[in-house]
Amino acid sequence: MRPRTPPWATDQGVAHFEHDHYLKMWALTQPKIEADFLFLDEAQDTNPVLEQVFHAQRDHAQLVMVGDSAQAIYGWRGARDVMTAFDDATALTLTRSFRFGPLLAEQANRWLELAEAPIRLTGSETMPTQVGDIDTPDAVLCRTNIGAMAEVMRLLAEGRRVALARGGHTLAALALAARDLKEGRRTSHPELVLFASWGEVQDYVAYDPAGGDLQPFVDLVDTHGPEGILAAVDGLTDEEHADVTVSTAHKAKGREWSTVKIGDDFPPPKDTDQLDAQGKPVPEPITDTDARLAYVAVTRARHRLDLGGLSWINAHPVG
């Protein structure tokens, strides 16, 4: 196996320099964008730096924002729904989808209701979309990077040509972090930075209820080893030549595929100690964050959707 440079390292190994850094440097120059109209897409997930630059243009340009507040899924990164900040703006709503048909719109509306969104969607009659099982989907959408890693390994084991949205550097970084821990070194990877050894990670997923998200990753490392995962990353295919694309729902936002299956790492809400009228445990409420992410995931399909890991919604009380 050839030596690997972690994806966050520079050629000199001193510090990483990412898109956010030069965006901030540009914003500090107080740029004036010479235009009559400025369009801000995906406005519901605007970072504060871009928001500042955009607002600064309003004295000389007409500002137009396009977005869907129900798809605001990057709040954990500090993103804001800037459409709510323009009190003097005119809001125009587009609720008919030209991507999918009425059956998929029904699925989307279940999550919009749970997210307490003010809109409901109508599907296009000219774009019929079915909801049901898919053996060979064009895309599999997962909740987490670790879930995507597990899906990639499973599909590769089946002999499929697999692409990973935005490449395999995220999975490689996780595998390198696991290798460091197994070899007695600490890691700076945010998923594993709190652990001093691989044994601590194993104990965490075995005995701490909060370790459920890491369980698939631990299983993969214990089964295949970090080098096996790195070899799998090397075996990824570009999307143009792949049989199936694996992506997280976050990275899939704004994209679409003909057939989509939802990955297995979307857990149902846990049961509470309360019982309903039939004596069954009452599940915890679905969080606004989870509902928005599910809404984004199910609306990526054009012709067929397999609910997969979100199928539990069919038995969940809505409303």
PDB file of C-alpha atoms in Angstrom:
ATOM      1  CA  MET A   1       0.000   0.000   0.000  1.00  0.00           C
ATOM      2  CA  ARG A   2       1.491   3.351  -0.980  1.00  0.00           C
ATOM      3  CA  PRO A   3       1.996   6.040   1.683  1.00  0.00           C
ATOM      4  CA  ARG A   4      -0.952   8.373   2.050  1.00  0.00           C
ATOM      5  CA  THR A   5      -1.104  12.058   2.835  1.00  0.00           C
ATOM      6  CA  PRO A   6      -4.153  12.949   4.930  1.00  0.00           C
ATOM      7  CA  PRO A   7      -6.592  15.052   2.863  1.00  0.00           C
ATOM      8  CA  TRP A   8      -6.348  17.937   5.326  1.00  0.00           C
ATOM      9  CA  ALA A   9      -2.557  18.281   5.027  1.00  0.00           C
ATOM     10  CA  THR A  10      -0.643  20.696   2.809  1.00  0.00           C
ATOM     11  CA  ASP A  11       2.417  19.690   0.808  1.00  0.00           C
ATOM     12  CA  GLN A  12       4.540  20.928   3.724  1.00  0.00           C
ATOM     13  CA  GLY A  13       2.301  19.297   6.349  1.00  0.00           C
ATOM     14  CA  VAL A  14       1.865  22.581   8.255  1.00  0.00           C
ATOM     15  CA  ALA A  15      -1.797  23.585   8.028  1.00  0.00           C
ATOM     16  CA  HIS A  16      -4.784  23.012   5.814  1.00  0.00           C
ATOM     17  CA  PHE A  17      -6.232  25.801   3.661  1.00  0.00           C
ATOM     18  CA  GLU A  18      -9.830  25.349   2.582  1.00  0.00           C
ATOM     19  CA  HIS A  19     -12.494  27.204   0.610  1.00  0.00           C
ATOM     20  CA  ASP A  20     -13.836  28.910   3.741  1.00  0.00           C
ATOM     21  CA  HIS A  21     -10.471  30.547   4.338  1.00  0.00           C
ATOM     22  CA  TYR A  22     -10.086  32.359   1.028  1.00  0.00           C
ATOM     23  CA  LEU A  23     -13.810  33.233   1.050  1.00  0.00           C
ATOM     24  CA  LYS A  24     -13.256  35.077   4.323  1.00  0.00           C
ATOM     25  CA  MET A  25     -10.132  36.790   2.965  1.00  0.00           C
ATOM     26  CA  TRP A  26     -12.116  37.985  -0.061  1.00  0.00           C
ATOM     27  CA  ALA A  27     -15.007  39.193   2.112  1.00  0.00           C
ATOM     28  CA  LEU A  28     -12.634  41.264   4.242  1.00  0.00           C
ATOM     29  CA  THR A  29     -11.756  43.317   1.141  1.00  0.00           C
ATOM     30  CA  GLN A  30     -15.376  44.582   1.189  1.00  0.00           C
ATOM     31  CA  PRO A  31     -15.980  43.694  -2.478  1.00  0.00           C
ATOM     32  CA  LYS A  32     -18.513  45.508  -4.607  1.00  0.00           C
ATOM     33  CA  ILE A  33     -20.070  43.197  -7.182  1.00  0.00           C
ATOM     34  CA  GLU A  34     -20.840  45.278 -10.270  1.00  0.00           C
ATOM     35  CA  ALA A  35     -24.259  43.961 -11.301  1.00  0.00           C
ATOM     36  CA  ASP A  36     -27.838  45.127 -11.568  1.00  0.00           C
ATOM     37  CA  PHE A  37     -29.251  41.885 -10.156  1.00  0.00           C
ATOM     38  CA  LEU A  38     -27.752  39.347  -7.771  1.00  0.00           C
ATOM     39  CA  PHE A  39     -29.293  35.897  -7.302  1.00  0.00           C
ATOM     40  CA  LEU A  40     -28.501  33.893  -4.159  1.00  0.00           C
ATOM     41  CA  ASP A  41     -29.406  30.217  -4.547  1.00  0.00           C
ATOM     42  CA  GLU A  42     -29.879  27.809  -1.628  1.00  0.00           C
ATOM     43  CA  ALA A  43     -30.490  30.906   0.488  1.00  0.00           C
ATOM     44  CA  GLN A  44     -31.812  28.848   3.385  1.00  0.00           C
ATOM     45  CA  ASP A  45     -28.269  27.611   4.074  1.00  0.00           C
ATOM     46  CA  THR A  46     -26.181  30.763   3.731  1.00  0.00           C
ATOM     47  CA  ASN A  47     -23.028  31.114   5.794  1.00  0.00           C
ATOM     48  CA  PRO A  48     -22.555  34.420   7.665  1.00  0.00           C
ATOM     49  CA  VAL A  49     -19.603  35.523   5.512  1.00  0.00           C
ATOM     50  CA  LEU A  50     -21.539  35.218   2.254  1.00  0.00           C
ATOM     51  CA  GLU A  51     -24.569  36.796   3.909  1.00  0.00           C
ATOM     52  CA  GLN A  52     -22.499  39.869   4.770  1.00  0.00           C
ATOM     53  CA  VAL A  53     -21.170  40.196   1.214  1.00  0.00           C
ATOM     54  CA  PHE A  54     -24.647  39.740  -0.258  1.00  0.00           C
ATOM     55  CA  HIS A  55     -26.288  42.307   2.034  1.00  0.00           C
ATOM     56  CA  ALA A  56     -23.580  44.853   1.229  1.00  0.00           C
ATOM     57  CA  GLN A  57     -24.697  44.926  -2.428  1.00  0.00           C
ATOM     58  CA  ARG A  58     -28.265  46.025  -1.782  1.00  0.00           C
ATOM     59  CA  ASP A  59     -27.556  49.753  -2.305  1.00  0.00           C
ATOM     60  CA  HIS A  60     -26.676  49.299  -5.974  1.00  0.00           C
ATOM     61  CA  ALA A  61     -28.237  45.958  -7.024  1.00  0.00           C
ATOM     62  CA  GLN A  62     -31.573  44.201  -6.763  1.00  0.00           C
ATOM     63  CA  LEU A  63     -31.163  41.153  -4.545  1.00  0.00           C
ATOM     64  CA  VAL A  64     -33.089  37.976  -5.319  1.00  0.00           C
ATOM     65  CA  MET A  65     -32.983  34.912  -3.069  1.00  0.00           C
ATOM     66  CA  VAL A  66     -34.081  31.422  -4.043  1.00  0.00           C
ATOM     67  CA  GLY A  67     -34.454  28.670  -1.492  1.00  0.00           C
ATOM     68  CA  ASP A  68     -36.612  26.314   0.511  1.00  0.00           C
ATOM     69  CA  SER A  69     -36.658  26.940   4.251  1.00  0.00           C
ATOM     70  CA  ALA A  70     -37.663  23.321   4.840  1.00  0.00           C
ATOM     71  CA  GLN A  71     -34.292  22.283   3.367  1.00  0.00           C
ATOM     72  CA  ALA A  72     -32.261  24.249   5.911  1.00  0.00           C
ATOM     73  CA  ILE A  73     -29.983  21.417   7.033  1.00  0.00           C
ATOM     74  CA  TYR A  74     -26.649  23.138   7.603  1.00  0.00           C
ATOM     75  CA  GLY A  75     -27.431  24.978  10.832  1.00  0.00           C
ATOM     76  CA  TRP A  76     -24.811  22.849  12.572  1.00  0.00           C
ATOM     77  CA  ARG A  77     -22.222  24.655  10.448  1.00  0.00           C
ATOM     78  CA  GLY A  78     -23.516  28.095  11.394  1.00  0.00           C
ATOM     79  CA  ALA A  79     -25.585  28.560   8.212  1.00  0.00           C
ATOM     80  CA  ARG A  80     -28.680  30.759   8.390  1.00  0.00           C
ATOM     81  CA  ASP A  81     -31.925  31.061   6.481  1.00  0.00           C
ATOM     82  CA  VAL A  82     -31.329  34.613   5.248  1.00  0.00           C
ATOM     83  CA  MET A  83     -34.679  34.756   3.468  1.00  0.00           C
ATOM     84  CA  THR A  84     -36.296  35.450   6.831  1.00  0.00           C
ATOM     85  CA  ALA A  85     -34.096  38.533   7.372  1.00  0.00           C
ATOM     86  CA  PHE A  86     -35.443  40.617   4.471  1.00  0.00           C
ATOM     87  CA  ASP A  87     -38.566  42.228   5.905  1.00  0.00           C
ATOM     88  CA  ASP A  88     -39.025  44.520   2.911  1.00  0.00           C
ATOM     89  CA  ALA A  89     -38.775  41.686   0.373  1.00  0.00           C
ATOM     90  CA  THR A  90     -41.547  40.165  -1.720  1.00  0.00           C
ATOM     91  CA  ALA A  91     -41.853  36.414  -1.192  1.00  0.00           C
ATOM     92  CA  LEU A  92     -43.026  34.280  -4.117  1.00  0.00           C
ATOM     93  CA  THR A  93     -43.726  30.604  -3.505  1.00  0.00           C
ATOM     94  CA  LEU A  94     -43.252  27.717  -5.942  1.00  0.00           C
ATOM     95  CA  THR A  95     -44.814  24.549  -4.544  1.00  0.00           C
ATOM     96  CA  ARG A  96     -45.288  22.446  -7.687  1.00  0.00           C
ATOM     97  CA  SER A  97     -42.376  20.139  -8.347  1.00  0.00           C
ATOM     98  CA  PHE A  98     -41.226  19.470 -11.882  1.00  0.00           C
ATOM     99  CA  ARG A  99     -38.864  16.729 -10.653  1.00  0.00           C
ATOM    100  CA  PHE A 100     -41.335  14.118  -9.405  1.00  0.00           C
ATOM    101  CA  GLY A 101     -44.962  13.066  -9.396  1.00  0.00           C
ATOM    102  CA  PRO A 102     -47.842  13.138  -6.890  1.00  0.00           C
ATOM    103  CA  LEU A 103     -46.920   9.930  -5.001  1.00  0.00           C
ATOM    104  CA  LEU A 104     -43.515  11.261  -4.090  1.00  0.00           C
ATOM    105  CA  ALA A 105     -45.007  14.643  -3.202  1.00  0.00           C
ATOM    106  CA  GLU A 106     -47.134  12.783  -0.647  1.00  0.00           C
ATOM    107  CA  GLN A 107     -43.966  11.367   0.908  1.00  0.00           C
ATOM    108  CA  ALA A 108     -42.365  14.806   0.997  1.00  0.00           C
ATOM    109  CA  ASN A 109     -45.429  16.327   2.636  1.00  0.00           C
ATOM    110  CA  ARG A 110     -45.270  13.852   5.516  1.00  0.00           C
ATOM    111  CA  TRP A 111     -41.877  15.250   6.459  1.00  0.00           C
ATOM    112  CA  LEU A 112     -42.933  18.844   5.821  1.00  0.00           C
ATOM    113  CA  GLU A 113     -45.763  18.337   8.304  1.00  0.00           C
ATOM    114  CA  LEU A 114     -43.382  16.893  10.884  1.00  0.00           C
ATOM    115  CA  ALA A 115     -41.024  19.839  10.326  1.00  0.00           C
ATOM    116  CA  GLU A 116     -44.008  22.188  10.772  1.00  0.00           C
ATOM    117  CA  ALA A 117     -43.199  23.823   7.442  1.00  0.00           C
ATOM    118  CA  PRO A 118     -45.765  26.287   6.087  1.00  0.00           C
ATOM    119  CA  ILE A 119     -45.822  24.790   2.572  1.00  0.00           C
ATOM    120  CA  ARG A 120     -46.968  21.529   0.999  1.00  0.00           C
ATOM    121  CA  LEU A 121     -45.832  20.225  -2.374  1.00  0.00           C
ATOM    122  CA  THR A 122     -47.774  19.178  -5.444  1.00  0.00           C
ATOM    123  CA  GLY A 123     -46.212  16.675  -7.824  1.00  0.00           C
ATOM    124  CA  SER A 124     -46.264  16.965 -11.586  1.00  0.00           C
ATOM    125  CA  GLU A 125     -48.737  14.673 -13.345  1.00  0.00           C
ATOM    126  CA  THR A 126     -46.372  14.532 -16.317  1.00  0.00           C
ATOM    127  CA  MET A 127     -43.587  13.060 -14.160  1.00  0.00           C
ATOM    128  CA  PRO A 128     -45.104   9.971 -12.486  1.00  0.00           C
ATOM    129  CA  THR A 129     -42.954   8.694  -9.622  1.00  0.00           C
ATOM    130  CA  GLN A 130     -43.401   5.313  -7.943  1.00  0.00           C
ATOM    131  CA  VAL A 131     -42.598   4.457  -4.343  1.00  0.00           C
ATOM    132  CA  GLY A 132     -41.426   0.880  -3.713  1.00  0.00           C
ATOM    133  CA  ASP A 133     -38.506  -1.499  -3.472  1.00  0.00           C
ATOM    134  CA  ILE A 134     -35.498  -1.025  -5.780  1.00  0.00           C
ATOM    135  CA  ASP A 135     -32.883  -3.740  -6.273  1.00  0.00           C
ATOM    136  CA  THR A 136     -30.408  -1.632  -8.259  1.00  0.00           C
ATOM    137  CA  PRO A 137     -30.882   2.073  -7.480  1.00  0.00           C
ATOM    138  CA  ASP A 138     -28.949   4.827  -9.191  1.00  0.00           C
ATOM    139  CA  ALA A 139     -28.181   6.380  -5.815  1.00  0.00           C
ATOM    140  CA  VAL A 140     -28.180   5.377  -2.150  1.00  0.00           C
ATOM    141  CA  LEU A 141     -28.495   8.274   0.302  1.00  0.00           C
ATOM    142  CA  CYS A 142     -27.221   7.909   3.867  1.00  0.00           C
ATOM    143  CA  ARG A 143     -27.518  10.020   6.993  1.00  0.00           C
ATOM    144  CA  THR A 144     -23.843   9.970   7.993  1.00  0.00           C
ATOM    145  CA  ASN A 145     -20.402   9.580   6.440  1.00  0.00           C
ATOM    146  CA  ILE A 146     -19.997   6.373   8.422  1.00  0.00           C
ATOM    147  CA  GLY A 147     -23.269   5.044   7.027  1.00  0.00           C
ATOM    148  CA  ALA A 148     -22.044   5.910   3.541  1.00  0.00           C
ATOM    149  CA  MET A 149     -18.824   4.020   4.224  1.00  0.00           C
ATOM    150  CA  ALA A 150     -20.767   0.909   5.242  1.00  0.00           C
ATOM    151  CA  GLU A 151     -22.912   1.178   2.109  1.00  0.00           C
ATOM    152  CA  VAL A 152     -19.864   1.542  -0.129  1.00  0.00           C
ATOM    153  CA  MET A 153     -18.255  -1.553   1.374  1.00  0.00           C
ATOM    154  CA  ARG A 154     -21.461  -3.564   0.967  1.00  0.00           C
ATOM    155  CA  LEU A 155     -21.939  -2.576  -2.664  1.00  0.00           C
ATOM    156  CA  LEU A 156     -18.299  -3.211  -3.544  1.00  0.00           C
ATOM    157  CA  ALA A 157     -18.601  -6.680  -2.003  1.00  0.00           C
ATOM    158  CA  GLU A 158     -21.516  -7.305  -4.388  1.00  0.00           C
ATOM    159  CA  GLY A 159     -19.268  -6.510  -7.343  1.00  0.00           C
ATOM    160  CA  ARG A 160     -20.909  -3.171  -8.132  1.00  0.00           C
ATOM    161  CA  ARG A 161     -19.062  -0.204  -9.597  1.00  0.00           C
ATOM    162  CA  VAL A 162     -19.509   2.406  -6.871  1.00  0.00           C
ATOM    163  CA  ALA A 163     -19.029   6.168  -6.876  1.00  0.00           C
ATOM    164  CA  LEU A 164     -19.012   8.295  -3.753  1.00  0.00           C
ATOM    165  CA  ALA A 165     -20.341  11.842  -3.978  1.00  0.00           C
ATOM    166  CA  ARG A 166     -17.441  14.311  -3.687  1.00  0.00           C
ATOM    167  CA  GLY A 167     -14.906  11.482  -3.688  1.00  0.00           C
ATOM    168  CA  GLY A 168     -13.517   9.134  -1.083  1.00  0.00           C
ATOM    169  CA  HIS A 169     -11.317  11.493   0.929  1.00  0.00           C
ATOM    170  CA  THR A 170     -13.816  11.550   3.819  1.00  0.00           C
ATOM    171  CA  LEU A 171     -13.763   7.768   4.126  1.00  0.00           C
ATOM    172  CA  ALA A 172      -9.992   7.664   3.732  1.00  0.00           C
ATOM    173  CA  ALA A 173      -9.594  10.188   6.547  1.00  0.00           C
ATOM    174  CA  LEU A 174     -11.729   8.020   8.845  1.00  0.00           C
ATOM    175  CA  ALA A 175      -9.727   4.927   7.977  1.00  0.00           C
ATOM    176  CA  LEU A 176      -6.435   6.743   8.603  1.00  0.00           C
ATOM    177  CA  ALA A 177      -7.749   7.941  11.968  1.00  0.00           C
ATOM    178  CA  ALA A 178      -8.693   4.380  12.903  1.00  0.00           C
ATOM    179  CA  ARG A 179      -5.240   3.172  11.862  1.00  0.00           C
ATOM    180  CA  ASP A 180      -3.603   5.784  14.099  1.00  0.00           C
ATOM    181  CA  LEU A 181      -5.665   4.690  17.096  1.00  0.00           C
ATOM    182  CA  LYS A 182      -4.970   1.014  16.444  1.00  0.00           C
ATOM    183  CA  GLU A 183      -1.237   1.782  16.298  1.00  0.00           C
ATOM    184  CA  GLY A 184      -1.283   3.685  19.591  1.00  0.00           C
ATOM    185  CA  ARG A 185      -1.386   7.242  18.231  1.00  0.00           C
ATOM    186  CA  ARG A 186      -4.064   9.828  18.892  1.00  0.00           C
ATOM    187  CA  THR A 187      -5.889  11.390  15.952  1.00  0.00           C
ATOM    188  CA  SER A 188      -7.183  14.872  15.207  1.00  0.00           C
ATOM    189  CA  HIS A 189     -10.154  13.535  13.222  1.00  0.00           C
ATOM    190  CA  PRO A 190     -13.295  15.170  14.687  1.00  0.00           C
ATOM    191  CA  GLU A 191     -15.196  11.860  14.837  1.00  0.00           C
ATOM    192  CA  LEU A 192     -12.471  10.154  16.893  1.00  0.00           C
ATOM    193  CA  VAL A 193     -10.459  12.945  18.496  1.00  0.00           C
ATOM    194  CA  LEU A 194     -11.721  12.182  22.017  1.00  0.00           C
ATOM    195  CA  PHE A 195     -10.384   8.606  22.016  1.00  0.00           C
ATOM    196  CA  ALA A 196      -6.860   7.598  23.024  1.00  0.00           C
ATOM    197  CA  SER A 197      -6.965   4.089  21.548  1.00  0.00           C
ATOM    198  CA  TRP A 198      -9.072   1.857  19.335  1.00  0.00           C
ATOM    199  CA  GLY A 199     -10.060  -0.124  22.418  1.00  0.00           C
ATOM    200  CA  GLU A 200     -11.698   2.999  23.835  1.00  0.00           C
ATOM    201  CA  VAL A 201     -13.751   3.337  20.646  1.00  0.00           C
ATOM    202  CA  GLN A 202     -14.851  -0.301  20.898  1.00  0.00           C
ATOM    203  CA  ASP A 203     -15.844   0.148  24.541  1.00  0.00           C
ATOM    204  CA  TYR A 204     -17.759   3.315  23.673  1.00  0.00           C
ATOM    205  CA  VAL A 205     -19.964   1.651  21.075  1.00  0.00           C
ATOM    206  CA  ALA A 206     -20.410  -1.443  23.260  1.00  0.00           C
ATOM    207  CA  TYR A 207     -21.428   0.235  26.511  1.00  0.00           C
ATOM    208  CA  ASP A 208     -22.543   3.817  25.800  1.00  0.00           C
ATOM    209  CA  PRO A 209     -26.005   4.291  24.204  1.00  0.00           C
ATOM    210  CA  ALA A 210     -24.654   7.395  22.447  1.00  0.00           C
ATOM    211  CA  GLY A 211     -22.196   5.257  20.504  1.00  0.00           C
ATOM    212  CA  GLY A 212     -24.751   3.886  18.062  1.00  0.00           C
ATOM    213  CA  ASP A 213     -23.655   6.103  15.164  1.00  0.00           C
ATOM    214  CA  LEU A 214     -20.095   4.762  15.380  1.00  0.00           C
ATOM    215  CA  GLN A 215     -21.105   1.098  15.578  1.00  0.00           C
ATOM    216  CA  PRO A 216     -21.141   0.481  11.789  1.00  0.00           C
ATOM    217  CA  PHE A 217     -17.697   2.049  11.482  1.00  0.00           C
ATOM    218  CA  VAL A 218     -16.256  -0.064  14.304  1.00  0.00           C
ATOM    219  CA  ASP A 219     -17.723  -3.178  12.688  1.00  0.00           C
ATOM    220  CA  LEU A 220     -16.135  -2.275   9.361  1.00  0.00           C
ATOM    221  CA  VAL A 221     -12.705  -1.613  10.863  1.00  0.00           C
ATOM    222  CA  ASP A 222     -12.827  -4.782  12.959  1.00  0.00           C
ATOM    223  CA  THR A 223     -13.895  -6.825   9.926  1.00  0.00           C
ATOM    224  CA  HIS A 224     -11.800  -5.333   7.123  1.00  0.00           C
ATOM    225  CA  GLY A 225      -9.125  -3.321   8.916  1.00  0.00           C
ATOM    226  CA  PRO A 226      -8.136   0.246   7.980  1.00  0.00           C
ATOM    227  CA  GLU A 227      -6.114  -1.014   5.013  1.00  0.00           C
ATOM    228  CA  GLY A 228      -9.133  -2.869   3.648  1.00  0.00           C
ATOM    229  CA  ILE A 229     -11.179   0.320   3.799  1.00  0.00           C
ATOM    230  CA  LEU A 230      -8.398   2.312   2.130  1.00  0.00           C
ATOM    231  CA  ALA A 231      -8.224  -0.314  -0.612  1.00  0.00           C
ATOM    232  CA  ALA A 232     -11.981   0.037  -1.094  1.00  0.00           C
ATOM    233  CA  VAL A 233     -11.586   3.799  -1.478  1.00  0.00           C
ATOM    234  CA  ASP A 234      -8.984   3.140  -4.159  1.00  0.00           C
ATOM    235  CA  GLY A 235     -11.573   0.954  -5.902  1.00  0.00           C
ATOM    236  CA  LEU A 236     -14.181   3.699  -6.202  1.00  0.00           C
ATOM    237  CA  THR A 237     -15.349   4.718  -9.675  1.00  0.00           C
ATOM    238  CA  ASP A 238     -16.209   8.161 -11.021  1.00  0.00           C
ATOM    239  CA  GLU A 239     -19.941   8.828 -11.234  1.00  0.00           C
ATOM    240  CA  GLU A 240     -20.001   8.809 -15.023  1.00  0.00           C
ATOM    241  CA  HIS A 241     -18.991   5.137 -15.125  1.00  0.00           C
ATOM    242  CA  ALA A 242     -20.514   3.896 -11.842  1.00  0.00           C
ATOM    243  CA  ASP A 243     -23.459   1.538 -11.394  1.00  0.00           C
ATOM    244  CA  VAL A 244     -24.526   3.378  -8.239  1.00  0.00           C
ATOM    245  CA  THR A 245     -23.628   6.579  -6.429  1.00  0.00           C
ATOM    246  CA  VAL A 246     -23.486   6.673  -2.632  1.00  0.00           C
ATOM    247  CA  SER A 247     -23.941  10.022  -0.930  1.00  0.00           C
ATOM    248  CA  THR A 248     -24.946  11.529   2.358  1.00  0.00           C
ATOM    249  CA  ALA A 249     -28.244  13.379   2.246  1.00  0.00           C
ATOM    250  CA  HIS A 250     -26.374  16.611   3.012  1.00  0.00           C
ATOM    251  CA  LYS A 251     -24.151  16.241  -0.033  1.00  0.00           C
ATOM    252  CA  ALA A 252     -27.112  15.207  -2.194  1.00  0.00           C
ATOM    253  CA  LYS A 253     -28.968  18.472  -1.668  1.00  0.00           C
ATOM    254  CA  GLY A 254     -29.593  20.140  -5.016  1.00  0.00           C
ATOM    255  CA  ARG A 255     -29.021  16.884  -6.920  1.00  0.00           C
ATOM    256  CA  GLU A 256     -31.382  14.299  -8.405  1.00  0.00           C
ATOM    257  CA  TRP A 257     -31.328  10.741  -9.741  1.00  0.00           C
ATOM    258  CA  SER A 258     -33.830   8.617 -11.602  1.00  0.00           C
ATOM    259  CA  THR A 259     -34.056   6.002  -8.837  1.00  0.00           C
ATOM    260  CA  VAL A 260     -33.063   6.560  -5.204  1.00  0.00           C
ATOM    261  CA  LYS A 261     -32.875   4.274  -2.185  1.00  0.00           C
ATOM    262  CA  ILE A 262     -32.614   5.601   1.369  1.00  0.00           C
ATOM    263  CA  GLY A 263     -29.747   4.064   3.361  1.00  0.00           C
ATOM    264  CA  ASP A 264     -30.169   2.035   6.532  1.00  0.00           C
ATOM    265  CA  ASP A 265     -28.688   4.590   8.942  1.00  0.00           C
ATOM    266  CA  PHE A 266     -31.825   6.703   9.463  1.00  0.00           C
ATOM    267  CA  PRO A 267     -32.954   5.363  12.869  1.00  0.00           C
ATOM    268  CA  PRO A 268     -36.583   5.561  13.992  1.00  0.00           C
ATOM    269  CA  PRO A 269     -37.333   7.666  17.073  1.00  0.00           C
ATOM    270  CA  LYS A 270     -36.893   5.841  20.363  1.00  0.00           C
ATOM    271  CA  ASP A 271     -39.872   4.774  22.434  1.00  0.00           C
ATOM    272  CA  THR A 272     -40.782   6.721  25.556  1.00  0.00           C
ATOM    273  CA  ASP A 273     -42.172   5.296  28.806  1.00  0.00           C
ATOM    274  CA  GLN A 274     -45.644   6.557  27.869  1.00  0.00           C
ATOM    275  CA  LEU A 275     -48.287   4.248  26.372  1.00  0.00           C
ATOM    276  CA  ASP A 276     -50.967   5.101  23.839  1.00  0.00           C
ATOM    277  CA  ALA A 277     -54.620   4.030  23.974  1.00  0.00           C
ATOM    278  CA  GLN A 278     -53.688   0.593  22.597  1.00  0.00           C
ATOM    279  CA  GLY A 279     -51.002   0.120  25.249  1.00  0.00           C
ATOM    280  CA  LYS A 280     -48.107   0.608  22.817  1.00  0.00           C
ATOM    281  CA  PRO A 281     -45.093   2.778  23.689  1.00  0.00           C
ATOM    282  CA  VAL A 282     -45.330   6.334  22.396  1.00  0.00           C
ATOM    283  CA  PRO A 283     -42.263   7.248  20.289  1.00  0.00           C
ATOM    284  CA  GLU A 284     -40.262  10.373  20.918  1.00  0.00           C
ATOM    285  CA  PRO A 285     -41.118  13.308  18.639  1.00  0.00           C
ATOM    286  CA  ILE A 286     -39.165  13.474  15.390  1.00  0.00           C
ATOM    287  CA  THR A 287     -36.841  16.434  15.621  1.00  0.00           C
ATOM    288  CA  ASP A 288     -37.106  19.315  13.192  1.00  0.00           C
ATOM    289  CA  THR A 289     -33.532  18.606  12.055  1.00  0.00           C
ATOM    290  CA  ASP A 290     -34.273  14.951  11.285  1.00  0.00           C
ATOM    291  CA  ALA A 291     -37.505  15.812   9.471  1.00  0.00           C
ATOM    292  CA  ARG A 292     -35.758  18.364   7.248  1.00  0.00           C
ATOM    293  CA  LEU A 293     -32.958  15.949   6.375  1.00  0.00           C
ATOM    294  CA  ALA A 294     -35.457  13.199   5.512  1.00  0.00           C
ATOM    295  CA  TYR A 295     -37.398  15.691   3.357  1.00  0.00           C
ATOM    296  CA  VAL A 296     -34.238  16.497   1.408  1.00  0.00           C
ATOM    297  CA  ALA A 297     -33.411  12.800   0.987  1.00  0.00           C
ATOM    298  CA  VAL A 298     -36.767  11.600  -0.313  1.00  0.00           C
ATOM    299  CA  THR A 299     -37.089  14.448  -2.816  1.00  0.00           C
ATOM    300  CA  ARG A 300     -33.937  13.501  -4.763  1.00  0.00           C
ATOM    301  CA  ALA A 301     -35.747  10.868  -6.874  1.00  0.00           C
ATOM    302  CA  ARG A 302     -37.418  11.495 -10.215  1.00  0.00           C
ATOM    303  CA  HIS A 303     -38.978   8.147 -11.171  1.00  0.00           C
ATOM    304  CA  ARG A 304     -38.796   5.751  -8.213  1.00  0.00           C
ATOM    305  CA  LEU A 305     -38.073   6.027  -4.490  1.00  0.00           C
ATOM    306  CA  ASP A 306     -37.263   3.182  -2.110  1.00  0.00           C
ATOM    307  CA  LEU A 307     -37.872   4.429   1.440  1.00  0.00           C
ATOM    308  CA  GLY A 308     -35.407   1.854   2.793  1.00  0.00           C
ATOM    309  CA  GLY A 309     -34.117   3.133   6.128  1.00  0.00           C
ATOM    310  CA  LEU A 310     -37.016   5.591   6.422  1.00  0.00           C
ATOM    311  CA  SER A 311     -39.724   2.942   5.985  1.00  0.00           C
ATOM    312  CA  TRP A 312     -40.490   3.178   9.706  1.00  0.00           C
ATOM    313  CA  ILE A 313     -42.387   6.390   8.912  1.00  0.00           C
ATOM    314  CA  ASN A 314     -45.242   4.231   7.592  1.00  0.00           C
ATOM    315  CA  ALA A 315     -45.970   3.095  11.169  1.00  0.00           C
ATOM    316  CA  HIS A 316     -45.259   6.412  12.836  1.00  0.00           C
ATOM    317  CA  PRO A 317     -48.143   8.648  13.948  1.00  0.00           C
ATOM    318  CA  VAL A 318     -48.170  11.895  11.989  1.00  0.00           C
ATOM    319  CA  GLY A 319     -50.054  14.966  13.063  1.00  0.00           C
TER     320      GLY A 319
END
